[in-house]
């Protein structure tokens, strides 16, 4: 879109001042928006989707905690080895008097046995 009036030109000029998304925001998004699962097979062998640690979990609870990385994991009875998930998150920052909301798409691919 070509900026036509003074307001649109100011918005287009402020686009040059956008900062890259901070690693802190990405870390927050990975921790809070992506689901963290434990792959559980029929033999109650659980594999952490975050660190790949294997452990036994025979409880009936929906959630467990990985003994190695201490992340809270949702127990999922599945034989699949891969899981792909996409989520959206947004950041808000102020540039030249404008409030800029940027929306990002985060793709998370979890593969059993790989960190
Ligand atoms: Zn883990």
Tab-separated table of N, CA and C in Angstrom, residues 4-66:
chain	number	residue	atom	x	y	z
A	4	UNK	N	-0.649	7.631	1.245
A	4	UNK	CA	-1.223	8.760	0.489
A	4	UNK	C	-1.252	10.044	1.326
A	5	UNK	N	-1.713	9.962	2.571
A	5	UNK	CA	-1.831	11.187	3.358
A	5	UNK	C	-0.767	11.237	4.454
A	6	UNK	N	-0.805	12.280	5.255
A	6	UNK	CA	0.230	12.500	6.268
A	6	UNK	C	0.253	11.382	7.313
A	7	UNK	N	-0.932	10.921	7.722
A	7	UNK	CA	-1.013	9.860	8.726
A	7	UNK	C	-0.418	8.561	8.189
A	8	UNK	N	-0.780	8.199	6.974
A	8	UNK	CA	-0.256	6.959	6.394
A	8	UNK	C	1.242	7.037	6.186
A	9	UNK	N	1.751	8.214	5.851
A	9	UNK	CA	3.202	8.370	5.696
A	9	UNK	C	3.916	8.232	7.031
A	10	UNK	N	3.291	8.737	8.101
A	10	UNK	CA	3.886	8.586	9.438
A	10	UNK	C	3.907	7.124	9.857
A	11	UNK	N	2.843	6.397	9.527
A	11	UNK	CA	2.792	4.961	9.853
A	11	UNK	C	3.859	4.211	9.055
A	12	UNK	N	3.985	4.531	7.778
A	12	UNK	CA	4.982	3.858	6.943
A	12	UNK	C	6.395	4.176	7.428
A	13	UNK	N	6.625	5.413	7.887
A	13	UNK	CA	7.952	5.774	8.398
A	13	UNK	C	8.258	5.055	9.699
A	14	UNK	N	7.230	4.826	10.520
A	14	UNK	CA	7.474	4.134	11.790
A	14	UNK	C	7.742	2.644	11.588
A	15	UNK	N	7.364	2.103	10.433
A	15	UNK	CA	7.646	0.686	10.163
A	15	UNK	C	9.148	0.413	10.141
A	16	UNK	N	9.920	1.420	9.748
A	16	UNK	CA	11.373	1.231	9.684
A	16	UNK	C	11.986	1.121	11.078
A	17	UNK	N	11.271	1.605	12.086
A	17	UNK	CA	11.816	1.605	13.445
A	17	UNK	C	11.408	0.385	14.254
A	18	UNK	N	10.712	-0.557	13.610
A	18	UNK	CA	10.295	-1.752	14.335
A	18	UNK	C	11.508	-2.558	14.769
A	19	UNK	N	11.466	-3.005	16.012
A	19	UNK	CA	12.554	-3.833	16.526
A	19	UNK	C	12.220	-5.304	16.287
A	20	UNK	N	13.222	-6.137	16.145
A	20	UNK	CA	12.924	-7.572	16.001
A	20	UNK	C	12.287	-8.102	17.271
A	21	UNK	N	11.511	-9.157	17.120
A	21	UNK	CA	10.834	-9.729	18.288
A	21	UNK	C	11.895	-10.201	19.280
A	22	UNK	N	11.670	-9.876	20.547
A	22	UNK	CA	12.676	-10.176	21.561
A	22	UNK	C	12.685	-11.668	21.885
A	23	UNK	N	13.850	-12.201	22.198
A	23	UNK	CA	13.920	-13.621	22.577
A	23	UNK	C	13.104	-13.922	23.827
A	24	UNK	N	12.931	-12.909	24.687
A	24	UNK	CA	12.130	-13.091	25.901
A	24	UNK	C	10.662	-13.353	25.541
A	25	UNK	N	10.142	-12.641	24.528
A	25	UNK	CA	8.762	-12.845	24.100
A	25	UNK	C	8.591	-14.217	23.464
A	26	UNK	N	9.585	-14.631	22.682
A	26	UNK	CA	9.509	-15.947	22.052
A	26	UNK	C	9.561	-17.041	23.119
A	27	UNK	N	10.426	-16.844	24.117
A	27	UNK	CA	10.528	-17.830	25.196
A	27	UNK	C	9.204	-17.913	25.966
A	28	UNK	N	8.570	-16.756	26.211
A	28	UNK	CA	7.281	-16.747	26.890
A	28	UNK	C	6.243	-17.500	26.057
A	29	UNK	N	6.241	-17.254	24.742
A	29	UNK	CA	5.254	-17.893	23.870
A	29	UNK	C	5.442	-19.404	23.846
A	30	UNK	N	6.691	-19.845	23.795
A	30	UNK	CA	6.946	-21.290	23.774
A	30	UNK	C	6.498	-21.911	25.088
A	31	UNK	N	6.742	-21.220	26.181
A	31	UNK	CA	6.404	-21.774	27.490
A	31	UNK	C	4.899	-21.750	27.760
A	32	UNK	N	4.191	-20.732	27.286
A	32	UNK	CA	2.796	-20.542	27.697
A	32	UNK	C	1.744	-20.839	26.636
A	33	UNK	N	2.079	-20.820	25.361
A	33	UNK	CA	1.047	-21.029	24.357
A	33	UNK	C	1.106	-22.405	23.720
A	34	UNK	N	2.286	-22.988	23.624
A	34	UNK	CA	2.420	-24.310	23.019
A	34	UNK	C	2.115	-25.350	24.085
A	35	UNK	N	1.362	-26.389	23.712
A	35	UNK	CA	1.065	-27.439	24.686
A	35	UNK	C	2.281	-28.358	24.817
A	36	UNK	N	2.577	-28.706	26.053
A	36	UNK	CA	3.712	-29.574	26.344
A	36	UNK	C	3.135	-30.937	26.717
A	37	UNK	N	3.497	-31.945	25.948
A	37	UNK	CA	2.884	-33.251	26.179
A	37	UNK	C	3.936	-34.284	26.525
A	38	UNK	N	3.456	-35.358	27.155
A	38	UNK	CA	4.262	-36.543	27.382
A	38	UNK	C	3.647	-37.647	26.540
A	39	UNK	N	4.423	-38.202	25.639
A	39	UNK	CA	3.946	-39.306	24.804
A	39	UNK	C	3.918	-40.558	25.671
A	40	UNK	N	2.721	-41.106	25.933
A	40	UNK	CA	2.636	-42.323	26.747
A	40	UNK	C	2.119	-43.467	25.880
A	41	UNK	N	2.849	-44.548	25.913
A	41	UNK	CA	2.434	-45.723	25.157
A	41	UNK	C	1.678	-46.663	26.083
A	42	UNK	N	1.253	-47.784	25.552
A	42	UNK	CA	0.433	-48.701	26.339
A	42	UNK	C	1.208	-49.306	27.502
A	43	UNK	N	2.513	-49.310	27.432
A	43	UNK	CA	3.310	-49.851	28.521
A	43	UNK	C	3.645	-48.823	29.578
A	44	UNK	N	2.937	-47.712	29.613
A	44	UNK	CA	3.148	-46.625	30.573
A	44	UNK	C	4.525	-45.990	30.460
A	45	UNK	N	5.142	-46.178	29.344
A	45	UNK	CA	6.421	-45.522	29.116
A	45	UNK	C	6.137	-44.118	28.597
A	46	UNK	N	6.599	-43.142	29.335
A	46	UNK	CA	6.376	-41.754	28.944
A	46	UNK	C	7.662	-41.159	28.371
A	47	UNK	N	7.500	-40.363	27.350
A	47	UNK	CA	8.623	-39.639	26.781
A	47	UNK	C	8.282	-38.159	26.820
A	48	UNK	N	9.152	-37.393	27.430
A	48	UNK	CA	8.929	-35.956	27.538
A	48	UNK	C	9.046	-35.312	26.159
A	49	UNK	N	8.072	-34.524	25.793
A	49	UNK	CA	8.103	-33.856	24.499
A	49	UNK	C	9.061	-32.684	24.464
A	50	UNK	N	9.506	-32.214	25.621
A	50	UNK	CA	10.413	-31.069	25.665
A	50	UNK	C	11.870	-31.499	25.631
A	51	UNK	N	12.244	-32.472	26.480
A	51	UNK	CA	13.658	-32.826	26.572
A	51	UNK	C	13.949	-34.231	26.062
A	52	UNK	N	12.932	-35.045	25.831
A	52	UNK	CA	13.154	-36.388	25.311
A	52	UNK	C	13.457	-37.422	26.372
A	53	UNK	N	13.360	-37.048	27.647
A	53	UNK	CA	13.645	-37.989	28.725
A	53	UNK	C	12.538	-39.037	28.812
A	54	UNK	N	12.928	-40.288	29.029
A	54	UNK	CA	11.948	-41.372	29.123
A	54	UNK	C	11.784	-41.775	30.575
A	55	UNK	N	10.527	-41.976	30.987
A	55	UNK	CA	10.253	-42.373	32.363
A	55	UNK	C	8.957	-43.172	32.385
A	56	UNK	N	8.653	-43.778	33.526
A	56	UNK	CA	7.414	-44.526	33.690
A	56	UNK	C	6.409	-43.666	34.438
A	57	UNK	N	5.162	-43.685	33.980
A	57	UNK	CA	4.094	-42.987	34.688
A	57	UNK	C	2.852	-43.848	34.629
A	58	UNK	N	2.479	-44.431	35.768
A	58	UNK	CA	1.321	-45.315	35.799
A	58	UNK	C	0.109	-44.637	36.419
A	59	UNK	N	0.227	-43.395	36.832
A	59	UNK	CA	-0.879	-42.695	37.469
A	59	UNK	C	-2.017	-42.416	36.500
A	60	UNK	N	-3.153	-42.025	37.093
A	60	UNK	CA	-4.324	-41.735	36.280
A	60	UNK	C	-4.481	-40.245	36.018
A	61	UNK	N	-3.600	-39.462	36.575
A	61	UNK	CA	-3.701	-38.014	36.418
A	61	UNK	C	-3.501	-37.577	34.985
A	62	UNK	N	-4.060	-36.428	34.680
A	62	UNK	CA	-3.964	-35.903	33.326
A	62	UNK	C	-2.602	-35.230	33.082
A	63	UNK	N	-1.971	-34.820	34.168
A	63	UNK	CA	-0.705	-34.112	34.034
A	63	UNK	C	0.372	-34.799	34.868
A	64	UNK	N	1.592	-34.657	34.432
A	64	UNK	CA	2.735	-35.166	35.177
A	64	UNK	C	3.879	-34.159	35.033
A	65	UNK	N	4.920	-34.406	35.766
A	65	UNK	CA	6.061	-33.511	35.695
A	65	UNK	C	7.276	-34.333	35.273
A	66	UNK	N	8.021	-33.815	34.315
A	66	UNK	CA	9.201	-34.533	33.827
A	66	UNK	C	10.254	-34.559	34.936
